[in-house]
Amino acid sequence: MTIMKKRIVFTAFASLLLWGCGNNHDMMYNPEYSPSYPKQVPTAENGETFKEIKENPFVEVASQPVSTFSVDVDRAAYSNIRRMIQQGSLPPKDAVRIEEMINYFDYDYPTPDAQTSAPLRMSYEQAPAPWNTEHQLLRIGLKTKPLDLSQAPPSHLVFLIDVSGSMIDYNKLPLLKSSLKLLLHNLKQQDKVSIVTYASGTKVALEPTSVKERAKIERVLDGLEAAGGTSGEKGIQLAYELAHKAFIRGGNNRIILATDGDFNIGISNANDLKTFIEKQREGGVYLSVLGFGMGNYRDDMAETLADSGNGNYAYIDNLTEAKKVLVNEFGGTLFTVAKDVKLQIEFNPKYVKQYKLLGYENRMLANEDFTNDKKDAGEVGAGHTVTAIYEIVPSDGKITSSLRYQDSKLNEIGKGNEVAFLKIRYKDPKEANAASKEVVEPLTFNLKQLPQASEDFRFAAAVAEFGLLLRDSQYKAQASYDQVIELAKNAFGRDEEGYRKEFVRLVESAKLMSQNK
């Protein structure tokens, strides 16, 4: 199949997937290849496609005091944006998922106590918004327990690898092979690996094999070549078959799809695909996605597949990024410690007039979904940090009527100094039909001046401000590249891997490009 035909097939399939799965956000497409598809599916100039983001607005506390969303630990948007800027172009606004930019970086949040059964711990901080000093930021942070690799359960990983013709570029299949070899070095001898490939056909390149035979696994990887179209009709089904064939009860069973996203699975009905993947995850097999390449990259498809499969999604633009995802963050990438994690926050009108969640547009939930255990939400891996930032318009102190804070009968002594009330629900990933557990915590009003806020707070605020600039957000107020650079430079912290310093260089490059627009 030619590359042109391949794109026609995939674009049609991807459009059906995101529309048929009930996604509220329209998907980008290339009209050159699919002129008959609906106009609400926009176009990326370079052929890369992203889900449309409709930015969260400010919400009145008097009418809607409660905000609910699913956590997101994906970091793909940041590395993808970095690749674009380093190649000399600013990213399209729909490539900019602010929560993924913020969560790309690690933060020194408190770790859960060893004695507690809860796998996560919450912290928070409050200070003025750097881009609008009349507003405030409320930063909520979660940290999960780190993984003791010596105590980690055994794994069976199925590498589902795209070897179609579009993967021939140096930053696709060759980088993919090197990345998976890094992962192999982190696995234990009790772990198993299988390999499924898809192109014009689909095949099992490696039956479930012990990592003791790493040389054999690497020989199979080395022998993969890119050629042909992408008609692997049985690819994902075959990967799940292998996952179940060597399923480890009580272990870590996961498919790792490595692709440029130009991916036709061969299921013609999008709802059938969604149902199929969700059924598999209920059986204890998760699906994660590693994205590679550029030009025809399908970010929208990669994100959707990972979300449906209870997995995470990373974009690999170089071997250093592969090391970050597959070595440095090995536990968080491969071992889920809390699933269906939801956050719900109720704001106190004494302190908050309006609020706006920065990012998480694709993760918003109805308030009633918070206690609905059938509603899917995000997964958090071992040692992960998760950050959410609300921009707040301070209140004049006038209280109308509503829930915890707005009903005088419930406004007990001690609640008047709370800026908000946070609830977190999660499930134990080891229990198939587990009921959610709930953690609650009142957030006491404690507004610091920005220079006195922690380095983590100031750096996360700088990243959020950069995201507002890249999106050319209507809410960017007095945001500026110079302010982002100054704020980040004074909030490097330990930065052992140099990611925060790299961020400043990225902002400096974006500033120069914005001046030449």
PDB file of C-alpha atoms in Angstrom, residues 216-408:
ATOM      1  CA  LYS A 216      17.825 -13.013  21.699  1.00  0.00           C
ATOM      2  CA  ILE A 217      15.308 -10.213  22.232  1.00  0.00           C
ATOM      3  CA  GLU A 218      17.806  -7.624  21.004  1.00  0.00           C
ATOM      4  CA  ARG A 219      18.552  -9.681  17.878  1.00  0.00           C
ATOM      5  CA  VAL A 220      14.861  -9.642  17.007  1.00  0.00           C
ATOM      6  CA  LEU A 221      14.733  -5.872  17.511  1.00  0.00           C
ATOM      7  CA  ASP A 222      17.857  -5.385  15.390  1.00  0.00           C
ATOM      8  CA  GLY A 223      16.310  -7.407  12.582  1.00  0.00           C
ATOM      9  CA  LEU A 224      13.216  -5.220  12.213  1.00  0.00           C
ATOM     10  CA  GLU A 225      12.998  -3.191   9.010  1.00  0.00           C
ATOM     11  CA  ALA A 226      10.486  -0.558   7.898  1.00  0.00           C
ATOM     12  CA  ALA A 227       8.555  -1.302   4.717  1.00  0.00           C
ATOM     13  CA  GLY A 228       5.027  -1.509   3.357  1.00  0.00           C
ATOM     14  CA  GLY A 229       1.697  -0.058   4.375  1.00  0.00           C
ATOM     15  CA  THR A 230      -0.237  -0.185   7.626  1.00  0.00           C
ATOM     16  CA  SER A 231      -2.935  -2.784   7.107  1.00  0.00           C
ATOM     17  CA  GLY A 232      -2.176  -4.771  10.258  1.00  0.00           C
ATOM     18  CA  GLU A 233      -5.778  -5.789  10.784  1.00  0.00           C
ATOM     19  CA  LYS A 234      -4.963  -8.237  13.556  1.00  0.00           C
ATOM     20  CA  GLY A 235      -2.112  -6.326  15.174  1.00  0.00           C
ATOM     21  CA  ILE A 236      -3.666  -5.140  18.371  1.00  0.00           C
ATOM     22  CA  GLN A 237      -5.800  -8.259  18.763  1.00  0.00           C
ATOM     23  CA  LEU A 238      -2.698 -10.400  18.379  1.00  0.00           C
ATOM     24  CA  ALA A 239      -0.827  -8.303  20.947  1.00  0.00           C
ATOM     25  CA  TYR A 240      -3.621  -8.837  23.465  1.00  0.00           C
ATOM     26  CA  GLU A 241      -3.709 -12.547  22.660  1.00  0.00           C
ATOM     27  CA  LEU A 242      -0.017 -12.778  23.505  1.00  0.00           C
ATOM     28  CA  ALA A 243      -0.509 -10.707  26.643  1.00  0.00           C
ATOM     29  CA  HIS A 244      -3.156 -13.137  27.869  1.00  0.00           C
ATOM     30  CA  LYS A 245      -1.201 -16.184  26.697  1.00  0.00           C
ATOM     31  CA  ALA A 246       1.627 -15.364  29.096  1.00  0.00           C
ATOM     32  CA  PHE A 247      -0.520 -13.444  31.601  1.00  0.00           C
ATOM     33  CA  ILE A 248       1.114 -13.177  35.021  1.00  0.00           C
ATOM     34  CA  ARG A 249      -1.490 -13.282  37.753  1.00  0.00           C
ATOM     35  CA  GLY A 250      -0.693 -10.548  40.236  1.00  0.00           C
ATOM     36  CA  GLY A 251       1.967  -9.223  37.861  1.00  0.00           C
ATOM     37  CA  ASN A 252       2.384  -6.275  35.527  1.00  0.00           C
ATOM     38  CA  ASN A 253       0.823  -7.119  32.149  1.00  0.00           C
ATOM     39  CA  ARG A 254       1.145  -4.356  29.586  1.00  0.00           C
ATOM     40  CA  ILE A 255       1.264  -3.743  25.831  1.00  0.00           C
ATOM     41  CA  ILE A 256       3.656  -1.008  24.710  1.00  0.00           C
ATOM     42  CA  LEU A 257       2.627   0.320  21.327  1.00  0.00           C
ATOM     43  CA  ALA A 258       5.523   2.064  19.556  1.00  0.00           C
ATOM     44  CA  THR A 259       4.404   4.023  16.502  1.00  0.00           C
ATOM     45  CA  ASP A 260       4.288   7.341  14.675  1.00  0.00           C
ATOM     46  CA  GLY A 261       0.546   7.156  15.237  1.00  0.00           C
ATOM     47  CA  ASP A 262      -0.222   6.730  11.541  1.00  0.00           C
ATOM     48  CA  PHE A 263      -2.035   3.642  12.665  1.00  0.00           C
ATOM     49  CA  ASN A 264      -4.868   1.607  11.137  1.00  0.00           C
ATOM     50  CA  ILE A 265      -5.796  -1.210  13.485  1.00  0.00           C
ATOM     51  CA  GLY A 266      -8.304  -2.607  11.045  1.00  0.00           C
ATOM     52  CA  ILE A 267     -11.454  -2.363  13.154  1.00  0.00           C
ATOM     53  CA  SER A 268     -13.973  -0.489  11.030  1.00  0.00           C
ATOM     54  CA  ASN A 269     -16.331   0.474  13.847  1.00  0.00           C
ATOM     55  CA  ALA A 270     -14.849   2.959  16.341  1.00  0.00           C
ATOM     56  CA  ASN A 271     -17.158   1.919  19.171  1.00  0.00           C
ATOM     57  CA  ASP A 272     -16.079  -1.701  18.685  1.00  0.00           C
ATOM     58  CA  LEU A 273     -12.458  -0.593  19.100  1.00  0.00           C
ATOM     59  CA  LYS A 274     -13.168   1.344  22.275  1.00  0.00           C
ATOM     60  CA  THR A 275     -15.171  -1.543  23.735  1.00  0.00           C
ATOM     61  CA  PHE A 276     -12.455  -4.027  22.803  1.00  0.00           C
ATOM     62  CA  ILE A 277      -9.639  -2.059  24.458  1.00  0.00           C
ATOM     63  CA  GLU A 278     -11.687  -1.292  27.567  1.00  0.00           C
ATOM     64  CA  LYS A 279     -12.605  -4.946  27.947  1.00  0.00           C
ATOM     65  CA  GLN A 280      -8.948  -5.904  27.751  1.00  0.00           C
ATOM     66  CA  ARG A 281      -7.958  -3.409  30.440  1.00  0.00           C
ATOM     67  CA  GLU A 282     -10.652  -4.860  32.705  1.00  0.00           C
ATOM     68  CA  GLY A 283      -8.894  -8.180  32.250  1.00  0.00           C
ATOM     69  CA  GLY A 284      -5.716  -6.714  33.714  1.00  0.00           C
ATOM     70  CA  VAL A 285      -3.819  -5.842  30.511  1.00  0.00           C
ATOM     71  CA  TYR A 286      -2.950  -2.167  30.068  1.00  0.00           C
ATOM     72  CA  LEU A 287      -1.929  -0.388  26.869  1.00  0.00           C
ATOM     73  CA  SER A 288       0.743   2.331  26.837  1.00  0.00           C
ATOM     74  CA  VAL A 289       1.916   4.310  23.802  1.00  0.00           C
ATOM     75  CA  LEU A 290       5.373   5.558  22.825  1.00  0.00           C
ATOM     76  CA  GLY A 291       5.181   8.054  19.963  1.00  0.00           C
ATOM     77  CA  PHE A 292       7.989   8.678  17.480  1.00  0.00           C
ATOM     78  CA  GLY A 293       8.681  10.909  14.496  1.00  0.00           C
ATOM     79  CA  MET A 294       7.242  13.933  12.775  1.00  0.00           C
ATOM     80  CA  GLY A 295       5.492  15.067   9.601  1.00  0.00           C
ATOM     81  CA  ASN A 296       2.657  12.529   9.680  1.00  0.00           C
ATOM     82  CA  TYR A 297       2.613  12.159  13.456  1.00  0.00           C
ATOM     83  CA  ARG A 298      -0.809  11.379  14.939  1.00  0.00           C
ATOM     84  CA  ASP A 299      -0.763  12.763  18.469  1.00  0.00           C
ATOM     85  CA  ASP A 300      -4.553  12.584  18.652  1.00  0.00           C
ATOM     86  CA  MET A 301      -4.590   8.854  17.959  1.00  0.00           C
ATOM     87  CA  ALA A 302      -1.746   8.042  20.347  1.00  0.00           C
ATOM     88  CA  GLU A 303      -3.401   9.956  23.191  1.00  0.00           C
ATOM     89  CA  THR A 304      -6.789   8.291  22.595  1.00  0.00           C
ATOM     90  CA  LEU A 305      -5.368   4.764  22.495  1.00  0.00           C
ATOM     91  CA  ALA A 306      -3.418   5.237  25.730  1.00  0.00           C
ATOM     92  CA  ASP A 307      -6.442   6.738  27.501  1.00  0.00           C
ATOM     93  CA  SER A 308      -8.673   3.861  26.399  1.00  0.00           C
ATOM     94  CA  GLY A 309      -6.098   1.296  27.489  1.00  0.00           C
ATOM     95  CA  ASN A 310      -5.486   2.656  31.024  1.00  0.00           C
ATOM     96  CA  GLY A 311      -1.912   3.356  30.022  1.00  0.00           C
ATOM     97  CA  ASN A 312       0.354   6.359  29.741  1.00  0.00           C
ATOM     98  CA  TYR A 313       1.534   8.213  26.672  1.00  0.00           C
ATOM     99  CA  ALA A 314       5.016   9.554  26.024  1.00  0.00           C
ATOM    100  CA  TYR A 315       6.589  11.147  22.968  1.00  0.00           C
ATOM    101  CA  ILE A 316      10.207  10.115  22.314  1.00  0.00           C
ATOM    102  CA  ASP A 317      12.129  12.709  20.296  1.00  0.00           C
ATOM    103  CA  ASN A 318      15.650  11.541  21.194  1.00  0.00           C
ATOM    104  CA  LEU A 319      17.491   8.904  23.199  1.00  0.00           C
ATOM    105  CA  THR A 320      17.784  11.198  26.222  1.00  0.00           C
ATOM    106  CA  GLU A 321      13.988  11.377  26.376  1.00  0.00           C
ATOM    107  CA  ALA A 322      13.833   7.588  26.070  1.00  0.00           C
ATOM    108  CA  LYS A 323      16.158   7.335  29.070  1.00  0.00           C
ATOM    109  CA  LYS A 324      13.932   9.729  31.041  1.00  0.00           C
ATOM    110  CA  VAL A 325      10.740   7.779  30.308  1.00  0.00           C
ATOM    111  CA  LEU A 326      12.021   4.200  30.350  1.00  0.00           C
ATOM    112  CA  VAL A 327      14.896   4.345  32.827  1.00  0.00           C
ATOM    113  CA  ASN A 328      14.668   7.353  35.160  1.00  0.00           C
ATOM    114  CA  GLU A 329      10.864   7.070  35.436  1.00  0.00           C
ATOM    115  CA  PHE A 330      10.729   3.314  34.989  1.00  0.00           C
ATOM    116  CA  GLY A 331       8.456   2.673  37.973  1.00  0.00           C
ATOM    117  CA  GLY A 332       5.998   5.424  37.102  1.00  0.00           C
ATOM    118  CA  THR A 333       5.882   4.429  33.439  1.00  0.00           C
ATOM    119  CA  LEU A 334       5.255   0.715  33.927  1.00  0.00           C
ATOM    120  CA  PHE A 335       3.786   0.131  37.391  1.00  0.00           C
ATOM    121  CA  THR A 336       0.360   1.578  38.213  1.00  0.00           C
ATOM    122  CA  VAL A 337      -0.284   2.133  41.937  1.00  0.00           C
ATOM    123  CA  ALA A 338      -3.628   3.958  41.730  1.00  0.00           C
ATOM    124  CA  LYS A 339      -6.226   3.770  38.965  1.00  0.00           C
ATOM    125  CA  ASP A 340      -9.317   5.803  38.106  1.00  0.00           C
ATOM    126  CA  VAL A 341      -7.935   8.718  40.109  1.00  0.00           C
ATOM    127  CA  LYS A 342     -10.338  11.663  40.296  1.00  0.00           C
ATOM    128  CA  LEU A 343     -10.060  15.015  42.021  1.00  0.00           C
ATOM    129  CA  GLN A 344     -12.959  17.166  43.162  1.00  0.00           C
ATOM    130  CA  ILE A 345     -12.557  20.559  44.768  1.00  0.00           C
ATOM    131  CA  GLU A 346     -15.175  22.826  46.285  1.00  0.00           C
ATOM    132  CA  PHE A 347     -14.220  26.499  46.562  1.00  0.00           C
ATOM    133  CA  ASN A 348     -15.116  28.758  49.476  1.00  0.00           C
ATOM    134  CA  PRO A 349     -16.829  31.938  48.192  1.00  0.00           C
ATOM    135  CA  LYS A 350     -15.379  33.841  51.135  1.00  0.00           C
ATOM    136  CA  TYR A 351     -12.025  33.684  49.323  1.00  0.00           C
ATOM    137  CA  VAL A 352     -12.829  32.712  45.722  1.00  0.00           C
ATOM    138  CA  LYS A 353     -15.121  34.534  43.316  1.00  0.00           C
ATOM    139  CA  GLN A 354     -14.072  32.690  40.140  1.00  0.00           C
ATOM    140  CA  TYR A 355     -11.699  29.862  39.294  1.00  0.00           C
ATOM    141  CA  LYS A 356     -10.106  28.423  36.173  1.00  0.00           C
ATOM    142  CA  LEU A 357      -8.306  25.072  35.908  1.00  0.00           C
ATOM    143  CA  LEU A 358      -5.153  25.415  33.813  1.00  0.00           C
ATOM    144  CA  GLY A 359      -5.191  22.573  31.296  1.00  0.00           C
ATOM    145  CA  TYR A 360      -6.920  19.207  31.778  1.00  0.00           C
ATOM    146  CA  GLU A 361      -9.512  20.170  29.141  1.00  0.00           C
ATOM    147  CA  ASN A 362      -9.661  16.569  27.885  1.00  0.00           C
ATOM    148  CA  ARG A 363      -9.966  15.293  31.463  1.00  0.00           C
ATOM    149  CA  MET A 364     -12.916  17.276  32.803  1.00  0.00           C
ATOM    150  CA  LEU A 365     -15.686  15.253  34.471  1.00  0.00           C
ATOM    151  CA  ALA A 366     -19.255  15.942  35.492  1.00  0.00           C
ATOM    152  CA  ASN A 367     -19.514  16.396  39.262  1.00  0.00           C
ATOM    153  CA  GLU A 368     -21.702  13.296  39.560  1.00  0.00           C
ATOM    154  CA  ASP A 369     -18.948  11.221  37.889  1.00  0.00           C
ATOM    155  CA  PHE A 370     -16.786  11.645  40.981  1.00  0.00           C
ATOM    156  CA  THR A 371     -18.645   8.945  42.926  1.00  0.00           C
ATOM    157  CA  ASN A 372     -19.496   6.832  39.863  1.00  0.00           C
ATOM    158  CA  ASP A 373     -17.091   3.900  40.022  1.00  0.00           C
ATOM    159  CA  LYS A 374     -18.006   2.910  36.472  1.00  0.00           C
ATOM    160  CA  LYS A 375     -16.586   6.165  35.114  1.00  0.00           C
ATOM    161  CA  ASP A 376     -13.038   5.712  33.874  1.00  0.00           C
ATOM    162  CA  ALA A 377     -10.342   8.148  34.981  1.00  0.00           C
ATOM    163  CA  GLY A 378      -6.569   8.447  34.976  1.00  0.00           C
ATOM    164  CA  GLU A 379      -3.893   6.108  36.295  1.00  0.00           C
ATOM    165  CA  VAL A 380      -0.860   7.092  38.372  1.00  0.00           C
ATOM    166  CA  GLY A 381       2.379   5.134  38.457  1.00  0.00           C
ATOM    167  CA  ALA A 382       4.848   4.482  41.251  1.00  0.00           C
ATOM    168  CA  GLY A 383       6.811   7.557  42.322  1.00  0.00           C
ATOM    169  CA  HIS A 384       4.845   9.877  40.047  1.00  0.00           C
ATOM    170  CA  THR A 385       4.077  13.487  40.888  1.00  0.00           C
ATOM    171  CA  VAL A 386       0.879  15.082  39.585  1.00  0.00           C
ATOM    172  CA  THR A 387       0.275  18.831  39.585  1.00  0.00           C
ATOM    173  CA  ALA A 388      -2.907  20.799  39.005  1.00  0.00           C
ATOM    174  CA  ILE A 389      -3.085  24.597  39.119  1.00  0.00           C
ATOM    175  CA  TYR A 390      -6.210  26.702  39.522  1.00  0.00           C
ATOM    176  CA  GLU A 391      -6.143  30.402  38.722  1.00  0.00           C
ATOM    177  CA  ILE A 392      -8.388  32.191  41.220  1.00  0.00           C
ATOM    178  CA  VAL A 393     -10.162  35.537  41.148  1.00  0.00           C
ATOM    179  CA  PRO A 394     -10.324  36.583  44.805  1.00  0.00           C
ATOM    180  CA  SER A 395     -13.709  37.178  46.390  1.00  0.00           C
ATOM    181  CA  ASP A 396     -15.024  40.276  48.139  1.00  0.00           C
ATOM    182  CA  GLY A 397     -16.134  37.999  50.972  1.00  0.00           C
ATOM    183  CA  LYS A 398     -19.847  38.052  50.214  1.00  0.00           C
ATOM    184  CA  ILE A 399     -21.429  34.599  50.580  1.00  0.00           C
ATOM    185  CA  THR A 400     -24.595  33.689  48.670  1.00  0.00           C
ATOM    186  CA  SER A 401     -25.814  30.098  49.008  1.00  0.00           C
ATOM    187  CA  SER A 402     -24.551  26.642  48.119  1.00  0.00           C
ATOM    188  CA  LEU A 403     -22.709  23.680  49.625  1.00  0.00           C
ATOM    189  CA  ARG A 404     -20.140  23.225  52.392  1.00  0.00           C
ATOM    190  CA  TYR A 405     -19.236  26.890  52.694  1.00  0.00           C
ATOM    191  CA  GLN A 406     -22.385  28.581  51.447  1.00  0.00           C
ATOM    192  CA  ASP A 407     -24.947  27.090  53.804  1.00  0.00           C
ATOM    193  CA  SER A 408     -24.906  28.881  57.167  1.00  0.00           C
TER     194      SER A 408
END
